[in-house]
CSV table of C-alpha atoms in Angstrom, one decimal:
chain,number,residue,atom,x,y,z
A,1,UNK,CA,8.7,10.1,5.7
A,2,UNK,CA,11.3,7.6,5.5
A,3,UNK,CA,12.7,7.2,2.1
A,4,UNK,CA,9.3,8.4,0.5
A,5,UNK,CA,7.6,5.7,2.8
A,6,UNK,CA,5.0,5.3,0.3
A,7,UNK,CA,2.9,2.1,0.9
A,8,UNK,CA,4.3,0.5,-2.0
A,9,UNK,CA,7.0,-0.5,0.4
A,10,UNK,CA,4.6,-3.0,1.7
A,11,UNK,CA,3.6,-4.4,-1.5
A,12,UNK,CA,6.4,-7.0,-1.8
A,13,UNK,CA,5.9,-8.4,1.6
A,14,UNK,CA,2.0,-8.2,1.0
A,15,UNK,CA,2.2,-10.1,-2.4
A,16,UNK,CA,4.5,-12.7,-0.8
A,17,UNK,CA,2.0,-13.3,1.8
A,18,UNK,CA,-0.7,-13.4,-0.7
A,19,UNK,CA,1.1,-15.9,-2.7
A,20,UNK,CA,2.1,-18.0,0.2
A,21,UNK,CA,-1.6,-17.9,1.2
A,22,UNK,CA,-2.4,-20.5,-1.3
A,23,UNK,CA,-4.9,-18.6,-2.9
A,24,UNK,CA,-7.9,-20.0,-1.0
A,25,UNK,CA,-9.5,-16.6,-0.2
A,26,UNK,CA,-7.7,-13.5,1.1
A,27,UNK,CA,-6.9,-14.9,4.5
A,28,UNK,CA,-6.0,-18.4,4.0
A,29,UNK,CA,-2.8,-19.4,5.3
A,30,UNK,CA,-2.1,-16.1,6.9
A,31,UNK,CA,-1.9,-17.8,10.3
A,32,UNK,CA,1.4,-19.5,9.0
A,33,UNK,CA,3.0,-16.1,8.1
A,34,UNK,CA,3.7,-14.1,11.4
A,35,UNK,CA,6.7,-16.3,12.6
A,36,UNK,CA,8.0,-17.3,9.2
A,37,UNK,CA,7.7,-13.7,7.6
A,38,UNK,CA,5.9,-11.1,9.5
A,39,UNK,CA,7.6,-11.1,13.0
A,40,UNK,CA,10.0,-8.2,12.2
A,41,UNK,CA,6.8,-6.1,12.0
A,42,UNK,CA,5.5,-7.3,15.4
A,43,UNK,CA,6.2,-5.3,18.5
A,44,UNK,CA,6.1,-5.7,22.5
A,45,UNK,CA,4.5,-2.3,23.4
A,46,UNK,CA,6.6,0.2,21.8
A,47,UNK,CA,9.6,-2.2,21.5
A,48,UNK,CA,10.8,-4.3,18.7
A,49,UNK,CA,10.0,-7.9,19.9
A,50,UNK,CA,12.8,-9.6,21.8
A,51,UNK,CA,13.7,-11.6,18.9
A,52,UNK,CA,14.9,-8.6,17.0
A,53,UNK,CA,17.7,-8.1,19.8
A,54,UNK,CA,18.7,-12.0,19.6
A,55,UNK,CA,19.0,-12.1,15.8
A,56,UNK,CA,21.2,-8.5,15.8
A,57,UNK,CA,23.4,-10.0,18.6
A,58,UNK,CA,23.9,-13.6,17.0
A,59,UNK,CA,23.3,-13.0,13.1
A,60,UNK,CA,22.8,-9.4,12.1
A,61,UNK,CA,22.4,-10.5,8.6
A,62,UNK,CA,20.2,-13.9,8.6
A,63,UNK,CA,18.3,-16.1,6.1
A,64,UNK,CA,14.8,-15.3,6.3
A,65,UNK,CA,12.3,-18.0,5.1
A,66,UNK,CA,10.3,-16.9,2.1
A,67,UNK,CA,8.1,-19.2,0.0
A,68,UNK,CA,8.4,-20.5,-3.8
A,69,UNK,CA,12.2,-20.8,-3.6
A,70,UNK,CA,13.0,-17.2,-2.8
A,71,UNK,CA,16.1,-16.6,-1.0
A,72,UNK,CA,15.8,-13.6,1.4
A,73,UNK,CA,17.9,-12.2,4.0
A,74,UNK,CA,17.0,-10.0,7.1
A,75,UNK,CA,19.3,-7.3,7.9
A,76,UNK,CA,19.0,-6.2,11.8
A,77,UNK,CA,22.4,-4.6,12.8
A,78,UNK,CA,23.0,-0.8,12.3
A,79,UNK,CA,26.4,-1.1,10.2
A,80,UNK,CA,25.0,-3.7,8.0
A,81,UNK,CA,21.6,-1.9,7.4
A,82,UNK,CA,23.9,1.1,6.5
A,83,UNK,CA,26.1,-0.8,4.2
A,84,UNK,CA,23.0,-2.4,2.2
A,85,UNK,CA,21.1,0.9,2.1
A,86,UNK,CA,24.1,3.0,1.2
A,87,UNK,CA,25.2,1.0,-1.7
A,88,UNK,CA,24.8,2.4,-5.2
A,89,UNK,CA,25.4,-0.5,-7.3
A,90,UNK,CA,24.9,-3.5,-5.2
A,91,UNK,CA,21.3,-3.6,-5.1
A,92,UNK,CA,18.1,-2.8,-7.0
A,93,UNK,CA,14.8,-1.4,-6.2
A,94,UNK,CA,13.3,-1.8,-9.5
A,95,UNK,CA,9.8,-2.9,-9.3
A,96,UNK,CA,10.4,-5.2,-12.5
A,97,UNK,CA,12.7,-7.2,-10.6
A,98,UNK,CA,10.1,-8.4,-8.2
A,99,UNK,CA,7.1,-8.4,-10.4
A,100,UNK,CA,7.9,-11.7,-12.6
A,101,UNK,CA,9.3,-13.5,-9.3
A,102,UNK,CA,6.0,-13.0,-7.4
A,103,UNK,CA,3.3,-13.4,-10.1
A,104,UNK,CA,2.2,-10.0,-11.0
A,105,UNK,CA,2.5,-7.6,-14.2
A,106,UNK,CA,5.2,-5.0,-14.4
A,107,UNK,CA,2.0,-2.8,-15.5
A,108,UNK,CA,1.1,-2.8,-11.8
A,109,UNK,CA,4.1,-0.7,-10.9
A,110,UNK,CA,2.8,2.1,-8.5
A,111,UNK,CA,5.7,4.5,-9.6
A,112,UNK,CA,7.2,7.1,-7.5
A,113,UNK,CA,10.8,6.9,-6.0
A,114,UNK,CA,10.5,3.6,-3.7
A,115,UNK,CA,10.7,0.9,-6.6
A,116,UNK,CA,13.0,3.0,-9.1
A,117,UNK,CA,16.6,2.7,-9.4
A,118,UNK,CA,19.0,5.3,-11.1
A,119,UNK,CA,19.0,6.8,-13.5
A,120,UNK,CA,15.1,6.8,-13.4
A,121,UNK,CA,15.2,7.5,-9.5
A,122,UNK,CA,18.0,10.1,-10.0
A,123,UNK,CA,15.9,12.1,-12.5
A,124,UNK,CA,12.8,12.0,-10.4
A,125,UNK,CA,14.4,12.6,-7.1
A,126,UNK,CA,16.1,15.8,-8.8
A,127,UNK,CA,12.8,17.0,-9.8
A,128,UNK,CA,11.2,16.6,-6.2
A,129,UNK,CA,14.0,17.3,-3.9
A,130,UNK,CA,13.9,21.2,-4.5
A,131,UNK,CA,10.3,21.1,-3.2
A,132,UNK,CA,11.5,20.0,0.3
A,133,UNK,CA,14.3,22.2,1.1
A,134,UNK,CA,14.0,24.0,4.4
A,135,UNK,CA,13.6,27.3,2.5
A,136,UNK,CA,10.6,25.9,0.3
A,137,UNK,CA,9.0,24.5,3.2
A,138,UNK,CA,9.2,27.3,5.4
A,139,UNK,CA,6.1,28.8,3.4
A,140,UNK,CA,4.1,26.0,5.2
A,141,UNK,CA,4.9,26.9,8.9
A,142,UNK,CA,2.2,29.4,9.3
A,143,UNK,CA,-0.2,26.8,8.1
A,144,UNK,CA,1.2,24.0,10.3
A,145,UNK,CA,0.8,26.3,13.3
A,146,UNK,CA,-2.7,27.2,12.5
A,147,UNK,CA,-3.6,23.4,11.8
A,148,UNK,CA,-2.2,22.5,15.2
A,149,UNK,CA,-4.1,25.3,16.9
A,150,UNK,CA,-7.1,24.5,15.1
A,151,UNK,CA,-6.9,20.9,16.2
A,152,UNK,CA,-6.4,21.9,19.7
A,153,UNK,CA,-9.3,24.4,20.0
A,154,UNK,CA,-11.7,21.5,18.7
A,155,UNK,CA,-10.7,19.1,21.3
A,156,UNK,CA,-10.9,21.9,24.1
A,157,UNK,CA,-14.5,22.1,23.1
A,158,UNK,CA,-15.2,18.5,23.9
A,159,UNK,CA,-16.4,16.8,27.2
A,160,UNK,CA,-12.5,16.3,28.4
A,161,UNK,CA,-12.0,13.2,26.4
A,162,UNK,CA,-10.7,12.7,22.8
A,163,UNK,CA,-9.2,10.0,20.6
A,164,UNK,CA,-5.7,11.5,19.9
A,165,UNK,CA,-5.3,9.5,16.8
A,166,UNK,CA,-8.5,10.7,14.9
A,167,UNK,CA,-8.8,14.3,16.5
A,168,UNK,CA,-4.9,15.1,16.5
A,169,UNK,CA,-2.5,13.1,15.0
A,170,UNK,CA,-4.1,12.2,11.6
A,171,UNK,CA,-5.7,15.7,10.7
A,172,UNK,CA,-2.5,17.4,11.1
A,173,UNK,CA,-0.2,15.8,8.3
A,174,UNK,CA,-3.4,15.2,6.4
A,175,UNK,CA,-4.1,19.0,6.1
A,176,UNK,CA,-0.5,19.7,5.8
A,177,UNK,CA,-0.2,17.2,2.8
A,178,UNK,CA,-3.2,18.5,1.2
A,179,UNK,CA,-1.8,22.0,1.5
A,180,UNK,CA,1.6,20.9,0.2
A,181,UNK,CA,0.1,19.0,-2.7
A,182,UNK,CA,-2.9,21.4,-3.4
A,183,UNK,CA,-5.4,18.4,-3.1
A,184,UNK,CA,-8.9,19.7,-2.0
A,185,UNK,CA,-9.3,19.3,1.7
A,186,UNK,CA,-12.6,17.8,1.1
A,187,UNK,CA,-11.0,14.5,-0.1
A,188,UNK,CA,-8.7,14.2,3.1
A,189,UNK,CA,-10.9,11.5,4.7
A,190,UNK,CA,-10.8,9.4,1.6
A,191,UNK,CA,-7.1,9.5,1.2
A,192,UNK,CA,-6.7,8.9,4.9
A,193,UNK,CA,-8.6,5.5,4.5
A,194,UNK,CA,-6.5,4.5,1.4
A,195,UNK,CA,-3.1,5.1,3.0
A,196,UNK,CA,-4.1,3.1,6.3
A,197,UNK,CA,-5.5,0.2,4.3
A,198,UNK,CA,-2.3,-0.2,2.3
A,199,UNK,CA,-0.1,-0.4,5.3
A,200,UNK,CA,-1.8,-2.9,7.5
A,201,UNK,CA,-0.6,-6.4,6.6
A,202,UNK,CA,-2.9,-8.1,9.1
A,203,UNK,CA,-5.9,-7.1,7.1
A,204,UNK,CA,-5.0,-9.2,4.0
A,205,UNK,CA,-2.4,-8.2,1.4
A,206,UNK,CA,-4.8,-8.5,-1.3
A,207,UNK,CA,-5.9,-4.9,-0.8
A,208,UNK,CA,-2.7,-3.5,-1.4
A,209,UNK,CA,-2.7,-3.1,-5.2
A,210,UNK,CA,-6.3,-2.0,-5.1
A,211,UNK,CA,-5.7,1.0,-2.9
A,212,UNK,CA,-2.6,2.1,-4.8
A,213,UNK,CA,-4.5,2.0,-7.9
A,214,UNK,CA,-7.5,3.9,-6.6
A,215,UNK,CA,-5.2,6.6,-5.2
A,216,UNK,CA,-3.4,6.8,-8.6
A,217,UNK,CA,-6.7,7.1,-10.6
A,218,UNK,CA,-7.9,10.0,-8.4
A,219,UNK,CA,-4.5,11.8,-8.5
A,220,UNK,CA,-4.5,11.4,-12.2
A,221,UNK,CA,-7.7,13.3,-12.6
A,222,UNK,CA,-6.3,16.0,-10.4
A,223,UNK,CA,-3.1,16.2,-12.4
A,224,UNK,CA,-5.3,16.6,-15.5
A,225,UNK,CA,-6.8,19.6,-13.9
A,226,UNK,CA,-3.4,21.0,-12.6
A,227,UNK,CA,-2.0,20.6,-16.3
A,228,UNK,CA,-4.8,22.9,-17.6
A,229,UNK,CA,-4.4,25.5,-14.6
A,230,UNK,CA,-1.4,24.9,-12.2
A,231,UNK,CA,-2.2,25.7,-8.9
A,232,UNK,CA,0.2,27.0,-6.0
A,233,UNK,CA,0.7,23.4,-4.5
A,234,UNK,CA,3.6,20.9,-5.3
A,235,UNK,CA,1.6,19.5,-8.3
A,236,UNK,CA,1.2,22.9,-9.9
A,237,UNK,CA,4.9,23.8,-9.1
A,238,UNK,CA,6.4,20.6,-10.7
A,239,UNK,CA,4.0,21.1,-13.9
A,240,UNK,CA,5.2,24.6,-14.2
A,241,UNK,CA,9.0,23.8,-14.0
A,242,UNK,CA,9.2,20.3,-15.3
A,243,UNK,CA,5.8,19.6,-17.0
A,244,UNK,CA,7.5,18.8,-20.5
A,245,UNK,CA,9.8,16.4,-19.1
A,246,UNK,CA,7.7,14.3,-16.5
A,247,UNK,CA,4.6,12.5,-17.7
A,248,UNK,CA,1.2,12.1,-15.8
A,249,UNK,CA,2.0,8.6,-14.5
A,250,UNK,CA,5.2,9.8,-13.2
A,251,UNK,CA,3.7,12.9,-11.6
A,252,UNK,CA,0.8,10.6,-9.9
A,253,UNK,CA,3.3,8.3,-8.6
A,254,UNK,CA,5.4,10.9,-6.9
A,255,UNK,CA,2.3,12.6,-5.6
A,256,UNK,CA,1.0,9.2,-4.2
A,257,UNK,CA,4.3,8.8,-2.4
A,258,UNK,CA,4.3,12.1,-0.9
A,259,UNK,CA,0.8,11.6,0.3
A,260,UNK,CA,0.8,8.4,1.8
A,261,UNK,CA,4.3,8.5,2.9
A,262,UNK,CA,3.8,11.8,4.7
A,263,UNK,CA,0.3,11.0,6.1
A,264,UNK,CA,0.4,7.7,8.0
A,265,UNK,CA,4.0,8.0,9.1
A,266,UNK,CA,3.9,11.6,10.7
A,267,UNK,CA,0.4,10.6,12.3
A,268,UNK,CA,1.9,7.5,13.9
A,269,UNK,CA,4.8,9.5,15.0
A,270,UNK,CA,2.3,12.1,16.6
A,271,UNK,CA,0.3,9.7,18.5
A,272,UNK,CA,2.9,7.4,19.7
A,273,UNK,CA,5.2,10.3,20.7
A,274,UNK,CA,2.3,12.0,22.5
A,275,UNK,CA,2.0,8.5,24.4
A,276,UNK,CA,5.8,8.5,25.5
A,277,UNK,CA,5.2,12.3,26.6
A,278,UNK,CA,2.2,11.2,28.7
A,279,UNK,CA,4.3,8.5,30.6
A,280,UNK,CA,7.3,10.5,31.0
A,281,UNK,CA,6.4,13.8,32.9
A,282,UNK,CA,9.9,15.0,33.1
A,283,UNK,CA,10.4,14.8,29.3
A,284,UNK,CA,6.8,16.5,28.9
A,285,UNK,CA,7.8,19.3,31.1
A,286,UNK,CA,11.0,20.0,29.2
A,287,UNK,CA,9.0,19.8,25.8
A,288,UNK,CA,6.5,22.2,27.4
A,289,UNK,CA,9.2,24.5,28.1
A,290,UNK,CA,10.7,24.5,24.5
A,291,UNK,CA,14.1,22.8,26.1
A,292,UNK,CA,15.9,21.2,23.4
A,293,UNK,CA,12.7,20.2,21.4
A,294,UNK,CA,14.7,19.4,18.5
A,295,UNK,CA,17.0,16.8,20.2
A,296,UNK,CA,13.8,15.3,22.0
A,297,UNK,CA,12.2,15.0,18.6
A,298,UNK,CA,15.1,13.1,17.1
A,299,UNK,CA,15.2,10.8,20.0
A,300,UNK,CA,11.6,10.0,19.7
A,301,UNK,CA,12.2,9.2,16.0
A,302,UNK,CA,15.0,6.9,16.8
A,303,UNK,CA,13.1,5.3,19.5
A,304,UNK,CA,9.7,4.6,17.8
A,305,UNK,CA,11.2,4.0,14.2
A,306,UNK,CA,7.7,3.8,13.0
A,307,UNK,CA,8.6,2.7,9.5
A,308,UNK,CA,9.8,-0.7,10.6
A,309,UNK,CA,11.6,-2.0,7.3
A,310,UNK,CA,13.0,-0.2,4.3
A,311,UNK,CA,12.0,-1.1,0.7
A,312,UNK,CA,13.3,-4.5,-0.1
A,313,UNK,CA,16.4,-5.0,-2.3
A,314,UNK,CA,17.3,-7.3,-4.9
A,315,UNK,CA,21.1,-7.9,-5.0
A,316,UNK,CA,22.3,-7.3,-8.5
A,317,UNK,CA,25.6,-9.3,-7.7
A,318,UNK,CA,27.2,-11.5,-5.1
A,319,UNK,CA,28.0,-9.3,-2.1
A,320,UNK,CA,29.3,-10.0,1.4
A,321,UNK,CA,27.5,-8.3,4.3
A,322,UNK,CA,28.9,-8.7,7.7
A,323,UNK,CA,29.4,-12.7,7.7
A,324,UNK,CA,26.9,-13.2,5.1
A,325,UNK,CA,27.3,-14.0,1.6
A,326,UNK,CA,24.4,-12.8,-0.5
A,327,UNK,CA,24.1,-13.9,-4.0
A,328,UNK,CA,22.8,-12.0,-7.0
A,329,UNK,CA,18.9,-12.4,-7.1
A,330,UNK,CA,18.5,-12.5,-3.4
A,331,UNK,CA,15.9,-10.3,-1.6
A,332,UNK,CA,17.4,-8.2,1.2
A,333,UNK,CA,15.1,-6.5,3.8
A,334,UNK,CA,16.6,-4.2,6.2
A,335,UNK,CA,15.0,-3.5,9.8
A,336,UNK,CA,15.3,0.1,10.6
A,337,UNK,CA,13.6,-0.4,13.9
A,338,UNK,CA,16.2,-3.1,14.6
A,339,UNK,CA,19.0,-0.9,13.6
A,340,UNK,CA,18.0,2.0,15.7
A,341,UNK,CA,18.3,-0.3,18.8
A,342,UNK,CA,21.8,-1.3,17.9
A,343,UNK,CA,24.3,-0.6,20.7
A,344,UNK,CA,26.2,1.5,18.1
A,345,UNK,CA,23.7,4.4,18.1
A,346,UNK,CA,24.3,5.3,21.7
A,347,UNK,CA,24.4,3.9,25.4
A,348,UNK,CA,21.4,1.4,26.5
A,349,UNK,CA,19.4,2.0,23.0
A,350,UNK,CA,16.4,0.2,24.4
A,351,UNK,CA,15.8,3.0,26.5
A,352,UNK,CA,14.1,6.4,25.7
A,353,UNK,CA,16.6,9.0,26.8
A,354,UNK,CA,15.5,12.7,26.0
A,355,UNK,CA,19.0,14.0,26.8
A,356,UNK,CA,20.9,11.2,24.5
A,357,UNK,CA,23.8,12.6,22.6
A,358,UNK,CA,23.7,9.7,19.9
A,359,UNK,CA,26.9,8.1,18.7
A,360,UNK,CA,25.3,7.6,15.2
A,361,UNK,CA,22.4,9.2,13.4
A,362,UNK,CA,19.1,7.2,13.5
A,363,UNK,CA,17.3,5.2,10.7
A,364,UNK,CA,14.1,6.5,11.2
A,365,UNK,CA,14.0,8.3,7.5
A,366,UNK,CA,16.1,5.7,6.1
A,367,UNK,CA,19.6,6.1,4.4
A,368,UNK,CA,21.2,6.4,1.1
A,369,UNK,CA,19.7,7.6,-1.9
A,370,UNK,CA,16.3,6.3,-0.8
A,371,UNK,CA,16.2,8.4,2.2
A,372,UNK,CA,13.1,10.1,3.1
A,373,UNK,CA,12.8,13.4,0.8
A,374,UNK,CA,10.3,14.7,3.2
A,375,UNK,CA,12.3,14.2,6.4
A,376,UNK,CA,12.2,17.9,7.2
A,377,UNK,CA,8.6,18.3,6.6
A,378,UNK,CA,8.1,15.7,9.3
A,379,UNK,CA,10.3,17.4,11.7
A,380,UNK,CA,8.4,20.4,11.1
A,381,UNK,CA,5.0,19.0,12.3
A,382,UNK,CA,6.5,17.1,15.1
A,383,UNK,CA,8.4,20.3,16.5
A,384,UNK,CA,5.4,22.3,16.4
A,385,UNK,CA,2.6,19.7,17.4
A,386,UNK,CA,4.3,18.1,20.6
A,387,UNK,CA,5.1,21.2,22.6
A,388,UNK,CA,1.7,22.8,21.5
A,389,UNK,CA,-0.3,19.8,22.6
A,390,UNK,CA,1.6,19.5,26.1
A,391,UNK,CA,0.9,23.3,26.9
A,392,UNK,CA,-2.5,23.1,26.0
A,393,UNK,CA,-3.3,19.9,27.9
A,394,UNK,CA,-0.6,19.4,30.7
A,395,UNK,CA,-2.6,17.0,32.4
A,396,UNK,CA,-3.7,14.7,29.8
A,397,UNK,CA,-3.5,10.9,30.3
A,398,UNK,CA,-4.6,7.9,28.6
A,399,UNK,CA,-8.1,6.9,28.9
A,400,UNK,CA,-7.5,3.2,29.1
A,401,UNK,CA,-4.7,1.0,30.6
A,402,UNK,CA,-1.5,0.3,28.3
A,403,UNK,CA,-2.6,-3.3,27.9
A,404,UNK,CA,-5.8,-2.2,26.2
A,405,UNK,CA,-4.2,0.2,23.5
A,406,UNK,CA,-4.8,-1.2,20.2
A,407,UNK,CA,-1.4,-1.3,18.4
A,408,UNK,CA,-1.2,-2.5,14.9
A,409,UNK,CA,0.1,-6.2,15.1
A,410,UNK,CA,1.8,-6.6,11.5
A,411,UNK,CA,2.3,-3.1,9.9
A,412,UNK,CA,5.0,-1.7,7.7
A,413,UNK,CA,4.2,1.6,9.4
A,414,UNK,CA,3.8,0.8,13.3
A,415,UNK,CA,1.0,2.7,15.1
A,416,UNK,CA,-2.3,2.7,16.8
A,417,UNK,CA,-6.0,2.5,15.5
A,418,UNK,CA,-7.0,4.9,18.3
A,419,UNK,CA,-5.6,6.8,21.3
A,420,UNK,CA,-8.4,7.6,23.8
A,421,UNK,CA,-7.3,10.3,26.3
A,422,UNK,CA,-8.5,12.2,29.2
A,423,UNK,CA,-7.3,15.9,28.3
A,424,UNK,CA,-7.4,17.0,31.7
A,425,UNK,CA,-6.1,14.2,33.6
């Protein structure tokens, strides 16, 4: 989801935090970071913190303080975000442009689409996109139906309580992605751990490269096996169709992006969307009856915008965005959660409105050439899982007060660590 929302997106912010910490232990100096760097990743319940609306109204493109002399901008307005993400030649996502500036090796490039520019990005996306058309994805719908039903059956056999995050939200995309890629199901817990660790900035940015490297190592072994005997999953399909034009490193980067991007983001949407439905009985009733499910899913995507920032860009020339003059070499960070609460998207955007007729399309999947290639797969999971959950457990309620829910404090992908529920009210 969201521009191949691999956790490499967290890498630049994470490594900035790491360097800013002074190097005296993994958490040294991190107490200085939230207000200076990480506040765009904070939430007030399900909403962006009030500062987001203030910045968007007063300075939708504003200087953001970063260490060691790096000039950076935070973009919070819908139209400026669209301008930046839609630019073809004004900005670069090339990993090499970040590496030297923050003291890491170009050899640590995790691959994939997120930190690639055309023509490399264009070539890789052309290879991957056909695998994510609605026609190709339709083959997964019976499997998604079975996965959702299986999780609901398992929860129904409990004592009436469940952790909706671990028992429902996380297994559904994990099993779906394993099915898509051809990754053995036995490895799903391992990859859930790797995916979650690389997104959570509050746990220390030092873990990011290690977890990406571990994931790529495993996928490299899987690709070696698939080269010998291509399976029916995405890796086998890519090897059969493009095996001579894409190397193992590139394949591993694409697979890692699909796995981590499609796992953590969809899981967070499933859990947080269920939380919204538990608090809005009218919307839950409409979802249960199958009334405009697609429209409600789109509004949940906009309202929650779980991927909070887009991949950082480096300006490759002087550009003007809104009233800001951005210089070549400046880092530009676009707030997707900020853009999706801009007044231009619809009336009263801070409110969840299941009947909303949006003025503008939401940014939950990003925009431009880096828009999420797996957006339709995510939609399939959400459109299947929400109604099925509400039909099976119509009286489900949170088992703890809202103030006790464990939201992630500073994560690229906003979410919960757990969601305890009473299944029968």
